[in-house]
PDB file of C-alpha atoms and ligand atoms in Angstrom:
ATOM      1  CA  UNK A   1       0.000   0.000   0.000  1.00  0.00           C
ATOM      2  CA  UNK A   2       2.786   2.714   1.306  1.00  0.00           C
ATOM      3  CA  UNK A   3       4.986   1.775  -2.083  1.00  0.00           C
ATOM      4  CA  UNK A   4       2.247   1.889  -4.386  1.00  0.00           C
ATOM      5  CA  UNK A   5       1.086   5.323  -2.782  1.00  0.00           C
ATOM      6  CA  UNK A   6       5.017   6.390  -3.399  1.00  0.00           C
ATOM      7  CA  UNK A   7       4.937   5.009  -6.866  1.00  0.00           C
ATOM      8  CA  UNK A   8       1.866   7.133  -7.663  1.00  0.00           C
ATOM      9  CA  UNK A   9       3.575  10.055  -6.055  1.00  0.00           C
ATOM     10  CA  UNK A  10       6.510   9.533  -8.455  1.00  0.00           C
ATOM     11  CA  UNK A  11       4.130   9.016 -11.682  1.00  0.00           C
ATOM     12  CA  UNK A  12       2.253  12.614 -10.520  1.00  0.00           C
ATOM     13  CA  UNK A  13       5.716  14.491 -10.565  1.00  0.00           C
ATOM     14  CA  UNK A  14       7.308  13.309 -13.729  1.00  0.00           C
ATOM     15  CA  UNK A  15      11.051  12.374 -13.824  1.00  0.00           C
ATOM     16  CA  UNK A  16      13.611  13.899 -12.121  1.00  0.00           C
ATOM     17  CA  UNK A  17      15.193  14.711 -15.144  1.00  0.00           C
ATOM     18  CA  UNK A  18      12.720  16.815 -16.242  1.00  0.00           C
ATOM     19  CA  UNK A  19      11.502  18.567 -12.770  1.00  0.00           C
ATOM     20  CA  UNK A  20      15.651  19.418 -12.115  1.00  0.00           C
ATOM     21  CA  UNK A  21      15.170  23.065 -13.997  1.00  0.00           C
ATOM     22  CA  UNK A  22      12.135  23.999 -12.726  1.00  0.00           C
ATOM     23  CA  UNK A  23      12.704  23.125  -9.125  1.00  0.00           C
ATOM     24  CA  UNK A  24      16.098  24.946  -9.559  1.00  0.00           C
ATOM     25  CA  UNK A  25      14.800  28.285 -11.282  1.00  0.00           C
ATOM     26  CA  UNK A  26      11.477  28.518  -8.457  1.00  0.00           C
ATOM     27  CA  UNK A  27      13.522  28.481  -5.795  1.00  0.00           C
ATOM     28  CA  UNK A  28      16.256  31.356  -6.853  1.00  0.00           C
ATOM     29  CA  UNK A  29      12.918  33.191  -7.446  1.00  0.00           C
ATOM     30  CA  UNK A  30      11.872  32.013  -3.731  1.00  0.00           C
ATOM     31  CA  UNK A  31      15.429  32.350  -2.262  1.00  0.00           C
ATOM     32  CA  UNK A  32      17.105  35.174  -4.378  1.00  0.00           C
ATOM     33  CA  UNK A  33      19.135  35.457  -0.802  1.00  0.00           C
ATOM     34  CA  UNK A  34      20.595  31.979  -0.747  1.00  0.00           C
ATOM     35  CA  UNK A  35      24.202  31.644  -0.194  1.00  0.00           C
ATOM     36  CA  UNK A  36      27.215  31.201   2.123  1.00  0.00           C
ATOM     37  CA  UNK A  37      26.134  32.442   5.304  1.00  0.00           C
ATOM     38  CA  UNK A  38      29.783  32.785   6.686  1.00  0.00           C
ATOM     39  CA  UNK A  39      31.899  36.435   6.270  1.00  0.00           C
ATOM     40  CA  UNK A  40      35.385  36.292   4.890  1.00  0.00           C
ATOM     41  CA  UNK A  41      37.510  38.356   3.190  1.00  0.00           C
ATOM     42  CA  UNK A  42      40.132  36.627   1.123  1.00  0.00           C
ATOM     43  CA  UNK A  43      40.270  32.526   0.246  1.00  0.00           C
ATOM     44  CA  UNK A  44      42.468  31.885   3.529  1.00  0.00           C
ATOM     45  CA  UNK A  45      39.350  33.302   5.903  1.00  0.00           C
ATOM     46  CA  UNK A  46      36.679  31.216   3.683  1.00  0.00           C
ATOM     47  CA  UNK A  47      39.095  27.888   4.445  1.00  0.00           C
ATOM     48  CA  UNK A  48      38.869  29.158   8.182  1.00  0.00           C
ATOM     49  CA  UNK A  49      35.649  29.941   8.437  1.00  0.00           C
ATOM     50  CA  UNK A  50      34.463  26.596   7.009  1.00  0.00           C
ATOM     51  CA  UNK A  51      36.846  24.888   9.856  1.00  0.00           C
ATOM     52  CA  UNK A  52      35.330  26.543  12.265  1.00  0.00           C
ATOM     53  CA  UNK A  53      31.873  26.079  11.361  1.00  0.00           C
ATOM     54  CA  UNK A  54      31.963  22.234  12.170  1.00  0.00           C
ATOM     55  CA  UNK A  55      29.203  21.288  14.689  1.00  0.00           C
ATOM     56  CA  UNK A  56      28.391  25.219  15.238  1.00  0.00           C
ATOM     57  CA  UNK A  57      26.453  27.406  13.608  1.00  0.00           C
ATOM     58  CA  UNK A  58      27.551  30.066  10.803  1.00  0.00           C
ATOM     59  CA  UNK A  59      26.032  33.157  12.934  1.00  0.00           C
ATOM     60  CA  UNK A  60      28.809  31.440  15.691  1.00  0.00           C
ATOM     61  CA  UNK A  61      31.098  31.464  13.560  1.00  0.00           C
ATOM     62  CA  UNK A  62      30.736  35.027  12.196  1.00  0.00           C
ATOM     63  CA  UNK A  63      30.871  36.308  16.001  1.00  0.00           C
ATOM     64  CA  UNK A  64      34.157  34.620  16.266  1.00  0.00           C
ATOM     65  CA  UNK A  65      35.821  35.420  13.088  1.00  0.00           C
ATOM     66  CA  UNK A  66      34.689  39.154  13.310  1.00  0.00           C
ATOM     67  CA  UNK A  67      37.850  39.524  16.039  1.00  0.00           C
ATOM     68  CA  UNK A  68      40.291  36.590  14.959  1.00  0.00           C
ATOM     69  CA  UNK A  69      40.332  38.008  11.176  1.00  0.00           C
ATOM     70  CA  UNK A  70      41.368  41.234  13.121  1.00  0.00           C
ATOM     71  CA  UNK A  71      44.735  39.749  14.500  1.00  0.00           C
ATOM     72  CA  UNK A  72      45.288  36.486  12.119  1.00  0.00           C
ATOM     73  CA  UNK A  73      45.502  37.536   8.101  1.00  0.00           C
ATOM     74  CA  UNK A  74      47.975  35.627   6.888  1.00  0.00           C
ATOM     75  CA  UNK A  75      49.024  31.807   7.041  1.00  0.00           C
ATOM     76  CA  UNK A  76      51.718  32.894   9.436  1.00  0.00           C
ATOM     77  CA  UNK A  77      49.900  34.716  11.902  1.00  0.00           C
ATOM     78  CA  UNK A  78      48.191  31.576  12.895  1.00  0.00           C
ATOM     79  CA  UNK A  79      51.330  29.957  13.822  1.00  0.00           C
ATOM     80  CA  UNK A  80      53.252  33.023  14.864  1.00  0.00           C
ATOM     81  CA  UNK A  81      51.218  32.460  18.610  1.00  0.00           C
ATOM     82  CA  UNK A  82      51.403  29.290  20.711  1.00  0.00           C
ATOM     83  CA  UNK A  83      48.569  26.886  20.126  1.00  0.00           C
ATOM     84  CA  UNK A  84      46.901  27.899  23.797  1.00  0.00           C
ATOM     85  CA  UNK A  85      46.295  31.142  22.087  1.00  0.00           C
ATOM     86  CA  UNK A  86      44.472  30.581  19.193  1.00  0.00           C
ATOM     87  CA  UNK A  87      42.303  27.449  21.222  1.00  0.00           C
ATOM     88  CA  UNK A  88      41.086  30.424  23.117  1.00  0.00           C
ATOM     89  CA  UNK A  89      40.792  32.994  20.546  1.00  0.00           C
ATOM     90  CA  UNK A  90      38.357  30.280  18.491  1.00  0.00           C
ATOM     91  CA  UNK A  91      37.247  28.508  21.686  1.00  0.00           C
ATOM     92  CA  UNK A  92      33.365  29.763  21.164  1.00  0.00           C
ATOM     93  CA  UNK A  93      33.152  27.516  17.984  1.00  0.00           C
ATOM     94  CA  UNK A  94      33.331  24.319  20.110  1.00  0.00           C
ATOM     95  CA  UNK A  95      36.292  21.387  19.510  1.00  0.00           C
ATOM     96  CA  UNK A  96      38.272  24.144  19.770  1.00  0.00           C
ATOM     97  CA  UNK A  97      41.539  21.942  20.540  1.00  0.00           C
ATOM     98  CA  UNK A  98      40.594  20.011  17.279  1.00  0.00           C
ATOM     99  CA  UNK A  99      40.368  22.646  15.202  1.00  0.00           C
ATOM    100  CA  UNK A 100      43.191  24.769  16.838  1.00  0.00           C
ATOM    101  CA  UNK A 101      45.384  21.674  15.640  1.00  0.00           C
ATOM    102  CA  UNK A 102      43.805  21.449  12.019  1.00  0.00           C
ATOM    103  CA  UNK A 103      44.169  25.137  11.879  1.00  0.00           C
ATOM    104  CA  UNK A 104      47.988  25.335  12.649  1.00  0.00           C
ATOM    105  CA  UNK A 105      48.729  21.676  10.651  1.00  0.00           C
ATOM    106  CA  UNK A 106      46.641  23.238   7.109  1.00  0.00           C
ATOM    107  CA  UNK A 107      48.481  27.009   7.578  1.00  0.00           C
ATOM    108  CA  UNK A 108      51.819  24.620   7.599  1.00  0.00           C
ATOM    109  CA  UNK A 109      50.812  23.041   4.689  1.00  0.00           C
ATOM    110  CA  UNK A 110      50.180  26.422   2.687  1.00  0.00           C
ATOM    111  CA  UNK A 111      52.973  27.585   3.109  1.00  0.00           C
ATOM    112  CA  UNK A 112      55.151  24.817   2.896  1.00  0.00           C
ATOM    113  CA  UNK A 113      53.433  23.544  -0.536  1.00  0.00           C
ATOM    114  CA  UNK A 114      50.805  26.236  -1.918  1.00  0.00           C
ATOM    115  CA  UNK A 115      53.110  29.397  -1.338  1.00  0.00           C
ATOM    116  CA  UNK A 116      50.594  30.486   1.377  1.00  0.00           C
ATOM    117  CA  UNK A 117      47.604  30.298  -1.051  1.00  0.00           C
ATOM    118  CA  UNK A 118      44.855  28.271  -0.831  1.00  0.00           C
ATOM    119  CA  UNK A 119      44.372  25.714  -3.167  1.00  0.00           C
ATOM    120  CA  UNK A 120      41.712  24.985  -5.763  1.00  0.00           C
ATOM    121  CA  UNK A 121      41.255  21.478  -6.400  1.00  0.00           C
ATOM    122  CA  UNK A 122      39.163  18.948  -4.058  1.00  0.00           C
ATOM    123  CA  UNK A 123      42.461  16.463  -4.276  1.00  0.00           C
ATOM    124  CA  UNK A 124      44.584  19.266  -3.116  1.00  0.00           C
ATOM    125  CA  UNK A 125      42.204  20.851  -0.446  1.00  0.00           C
ATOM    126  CA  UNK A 126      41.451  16.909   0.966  1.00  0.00           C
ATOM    127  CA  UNK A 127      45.315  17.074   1.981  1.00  0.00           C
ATOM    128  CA  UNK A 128      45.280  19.470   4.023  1.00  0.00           C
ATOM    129  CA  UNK A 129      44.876  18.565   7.832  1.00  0.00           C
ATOM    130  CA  UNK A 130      41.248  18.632   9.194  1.00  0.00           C
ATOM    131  CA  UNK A 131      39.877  19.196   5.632  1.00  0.00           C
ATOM    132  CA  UNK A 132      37.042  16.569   4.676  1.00  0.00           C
ATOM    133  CA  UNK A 133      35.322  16.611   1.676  1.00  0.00           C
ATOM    134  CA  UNK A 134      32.595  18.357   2.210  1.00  0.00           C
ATOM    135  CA  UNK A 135      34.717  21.415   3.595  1.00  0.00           C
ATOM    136  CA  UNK A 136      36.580  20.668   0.490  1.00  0.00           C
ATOM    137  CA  UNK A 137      33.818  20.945  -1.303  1.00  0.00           C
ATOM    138  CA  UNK A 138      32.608  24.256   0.261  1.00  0.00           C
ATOM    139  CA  UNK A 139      35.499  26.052  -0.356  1.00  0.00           C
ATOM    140  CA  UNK A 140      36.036  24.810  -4.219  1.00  0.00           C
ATOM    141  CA  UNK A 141      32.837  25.947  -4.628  1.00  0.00           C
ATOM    142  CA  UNK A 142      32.909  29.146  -2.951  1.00  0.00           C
ATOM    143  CA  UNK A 143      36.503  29.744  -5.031  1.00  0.00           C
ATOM    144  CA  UNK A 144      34.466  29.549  -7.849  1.00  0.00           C
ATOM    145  CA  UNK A 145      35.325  25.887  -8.812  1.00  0.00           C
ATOM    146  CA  UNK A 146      32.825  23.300  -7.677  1.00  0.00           C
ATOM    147  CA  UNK A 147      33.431  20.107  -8.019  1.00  0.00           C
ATOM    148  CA  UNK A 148      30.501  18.354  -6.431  1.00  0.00           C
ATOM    149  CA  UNK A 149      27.850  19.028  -4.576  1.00  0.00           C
ATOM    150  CA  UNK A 150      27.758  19.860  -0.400  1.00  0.00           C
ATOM    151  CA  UNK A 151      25.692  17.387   1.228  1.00  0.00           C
ATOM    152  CA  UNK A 152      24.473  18.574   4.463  1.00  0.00           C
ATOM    153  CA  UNK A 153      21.283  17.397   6.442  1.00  0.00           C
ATOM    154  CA  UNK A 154      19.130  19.682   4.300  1.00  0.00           C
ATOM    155  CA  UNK A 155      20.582  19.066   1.384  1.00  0.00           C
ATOM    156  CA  UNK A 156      20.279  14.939   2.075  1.00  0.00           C
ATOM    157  CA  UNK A 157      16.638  15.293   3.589  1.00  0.00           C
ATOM    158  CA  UNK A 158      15.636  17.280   0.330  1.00  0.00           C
ATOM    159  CA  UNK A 159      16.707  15.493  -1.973  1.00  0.00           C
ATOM    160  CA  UNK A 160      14.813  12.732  -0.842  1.00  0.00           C
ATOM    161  CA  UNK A 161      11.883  14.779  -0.147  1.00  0.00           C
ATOM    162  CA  UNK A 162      11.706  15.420  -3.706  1.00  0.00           C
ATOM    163  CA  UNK A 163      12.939  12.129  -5.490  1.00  0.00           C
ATOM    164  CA  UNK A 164      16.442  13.252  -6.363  1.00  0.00           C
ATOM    165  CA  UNK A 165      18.059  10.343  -4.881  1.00  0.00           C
ATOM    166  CA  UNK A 166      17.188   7.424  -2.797  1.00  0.00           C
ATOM    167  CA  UNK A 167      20.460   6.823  -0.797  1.00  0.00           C
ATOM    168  CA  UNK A 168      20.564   7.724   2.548  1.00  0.00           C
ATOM    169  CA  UNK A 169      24.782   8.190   2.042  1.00  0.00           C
ATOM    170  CA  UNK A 170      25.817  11.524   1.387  1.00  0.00           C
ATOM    171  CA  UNK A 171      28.615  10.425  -1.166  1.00  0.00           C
ATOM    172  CA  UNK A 172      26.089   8.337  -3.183  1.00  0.00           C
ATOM    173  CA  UNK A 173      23.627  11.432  -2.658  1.00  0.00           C
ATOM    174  CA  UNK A 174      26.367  13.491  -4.295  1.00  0.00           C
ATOM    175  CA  UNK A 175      26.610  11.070  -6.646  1.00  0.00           C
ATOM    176  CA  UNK A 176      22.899  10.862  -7.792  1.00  0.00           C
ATOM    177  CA  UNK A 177      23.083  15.051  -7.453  1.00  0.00           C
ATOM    178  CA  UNK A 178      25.936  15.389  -9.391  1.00  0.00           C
ATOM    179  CA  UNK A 179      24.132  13.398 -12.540  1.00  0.00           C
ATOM    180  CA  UNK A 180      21.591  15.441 -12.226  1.00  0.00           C
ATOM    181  CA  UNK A 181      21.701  19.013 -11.500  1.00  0.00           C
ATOM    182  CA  UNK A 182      23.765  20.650 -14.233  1.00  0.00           C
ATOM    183  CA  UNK A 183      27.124  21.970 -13.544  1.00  0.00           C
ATOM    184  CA  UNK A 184      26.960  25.787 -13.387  1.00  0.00           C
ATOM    185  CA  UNK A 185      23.932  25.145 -10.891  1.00  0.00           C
ATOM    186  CA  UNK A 186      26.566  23.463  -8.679  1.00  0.00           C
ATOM    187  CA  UNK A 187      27.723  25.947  -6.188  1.00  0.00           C
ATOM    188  CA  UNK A 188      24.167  27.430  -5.871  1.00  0.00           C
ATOM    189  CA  UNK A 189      22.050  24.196  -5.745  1.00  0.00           C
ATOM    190  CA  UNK A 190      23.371  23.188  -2.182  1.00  0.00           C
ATOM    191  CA  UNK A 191      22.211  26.420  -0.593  1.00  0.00           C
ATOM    192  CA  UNK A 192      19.005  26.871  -2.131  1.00  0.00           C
ATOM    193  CA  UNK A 193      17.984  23.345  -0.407  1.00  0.00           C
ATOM    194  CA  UNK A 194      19.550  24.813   2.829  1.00  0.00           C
ATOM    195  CA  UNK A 195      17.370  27.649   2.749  1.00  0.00           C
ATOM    196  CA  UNK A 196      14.101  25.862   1.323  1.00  0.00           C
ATOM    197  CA  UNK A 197      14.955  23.440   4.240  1.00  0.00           C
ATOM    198  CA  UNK A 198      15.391  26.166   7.059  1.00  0.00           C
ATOM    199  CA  UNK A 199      12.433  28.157   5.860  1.00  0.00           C
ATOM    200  CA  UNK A 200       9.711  25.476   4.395  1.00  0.00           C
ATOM    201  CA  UNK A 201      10.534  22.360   3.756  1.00  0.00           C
ATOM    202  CA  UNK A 202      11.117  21.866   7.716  1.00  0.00           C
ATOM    203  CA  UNK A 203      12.572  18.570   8.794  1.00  0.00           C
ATOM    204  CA  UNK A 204       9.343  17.496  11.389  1.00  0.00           C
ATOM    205  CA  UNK A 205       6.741  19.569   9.627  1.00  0.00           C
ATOM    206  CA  UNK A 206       7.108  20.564   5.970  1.00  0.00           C
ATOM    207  CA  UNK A 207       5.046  23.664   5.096  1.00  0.00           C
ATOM    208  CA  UNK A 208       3.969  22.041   1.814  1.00  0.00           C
ATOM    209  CA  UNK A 209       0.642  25.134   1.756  1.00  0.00           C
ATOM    210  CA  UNK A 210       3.727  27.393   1.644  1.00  0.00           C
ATOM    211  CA  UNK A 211       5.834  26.083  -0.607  1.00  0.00           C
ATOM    212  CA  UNK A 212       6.697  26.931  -4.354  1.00  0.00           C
ATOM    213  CA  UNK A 213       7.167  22.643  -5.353  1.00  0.00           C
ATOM    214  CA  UNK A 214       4.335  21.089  -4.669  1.00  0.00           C
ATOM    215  CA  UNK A 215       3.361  20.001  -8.201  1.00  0.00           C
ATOM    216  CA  UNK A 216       6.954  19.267  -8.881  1.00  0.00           C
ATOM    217  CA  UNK A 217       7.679  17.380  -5.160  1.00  0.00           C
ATOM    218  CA  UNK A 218       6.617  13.680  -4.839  1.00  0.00           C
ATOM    219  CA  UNK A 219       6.769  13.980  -1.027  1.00  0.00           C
ATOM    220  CA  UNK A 220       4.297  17.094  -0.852  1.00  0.00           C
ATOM    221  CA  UNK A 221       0.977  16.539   1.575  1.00  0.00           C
ATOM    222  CA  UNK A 222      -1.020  18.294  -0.682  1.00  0.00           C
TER     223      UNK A 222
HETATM  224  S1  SF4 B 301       6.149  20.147  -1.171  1.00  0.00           S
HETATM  225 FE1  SF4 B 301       6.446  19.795   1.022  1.00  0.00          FE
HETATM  226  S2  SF4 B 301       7.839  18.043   1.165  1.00  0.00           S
HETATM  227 FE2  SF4 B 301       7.955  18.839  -0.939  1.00  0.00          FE
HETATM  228  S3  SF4 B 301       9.668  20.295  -0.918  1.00  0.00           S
HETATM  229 FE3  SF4 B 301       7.828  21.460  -0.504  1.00  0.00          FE
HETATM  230  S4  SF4 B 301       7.657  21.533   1.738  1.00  0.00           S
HETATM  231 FE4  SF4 B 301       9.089  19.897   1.216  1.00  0.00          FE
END
């Protein structure tokens, strides 16, 4: 009964293939404010920023940053002061030993390998200590060079919502994404779900009456 109710949903909605450029254009009309929510200034404050914002939230982040990118600009400056010192100066983000480490360990590896720059390729960012894909990914992106898609909660929970993919694993979500949603849509596709996720498509209660998918959204309770 609950498959052949899902399989109707499907047959209602059409293909993903062909609901991809319509779901993408309604919600840049919805979301015209979708983006990075984190402030930086130059590509070595994005790589922080995206460090930091492991297990926190951006607005966290932001609060932190707003003083550290005061006193650390450069690779150096991060290592120029004993490790106690930056733990407390980015203690308010949480792990802040972790990340302290990462920090200090990827600034080494700048300017050791990159000439103090960061790099732009996902192989190249992966290398760098405390960097997992999906920061990777972030970062690329944000650079201007994506090469995948971020998978977050939203962005897994979405997709699913509206018959993108049917893994529950974000690399063979990305996977499924990354087939799908054409490539200059790449850097912007991951935050329109996070903001169609934060604002309507809510993870206990969807607002499917509010939302701009419903004829295109297999999962909508309309
Ligand atoms: S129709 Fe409902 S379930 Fe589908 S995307 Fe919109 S809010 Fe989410």
């Amino acid at each position: 009964m609950a498959r052949s109710y899902v399989r109707e949903a499907r047959r209602r909605v059409g293909p993903r293939r062909e609901r991809i450029g319509s779901v993408v254009e309604r919600l840049r009309a919805e979301h015209p404010d979708a983006g990075i929510a984190l402030r930086f200034g130059s590509d070595v404050e994005l790589l922080v920023s995206v460090m930091l914002s492991a297990q926190t939230t951006d607005v966290n982040v932001n609060r932190v940053t707003a003083k550290l990118f005061r006193t650390y600009r450069r690779p150096e400056d991060y290592l120029a002061v004993p490790q106690e010192e930056l733990e407390r100066d980015i203690y308010a983000t949480g792990f802040f030993r972790q990340k302290a480490k990462a920090i200090r360990g990827t600034m080494t590896m700048l300017i050791e390998e990159y000439e103090g720059k960061v790099p732009r390729r996902i192989e190249e960012l992966v290398r760098l200590p405390g960097v997992a894909r999906k920061t990777a990914n972030v970062v690329a992106a944000e650079l201007g060079e994506p090469q995948g898609i971020v998978v977050d909660t939203h962005v897994r929970r979405l997709s699913q919502r509206l018959g993108f993919t049917r893994h529950d694993d974000p690399v063979k979500i990305e996977r499924d994404l990354q087939r799908l949603v054409p490539r200059p849509d790449w850097r912007i596709f991951p935050h329109l779900l996070i903001w169609h996720g934060r604002r309507v498509c809510i993870a206990r209660s969807p607002r499917c009456e509010d939302c701009v998918l419903t004829d295109l959204c297999p999962a909508s309770r309309l």
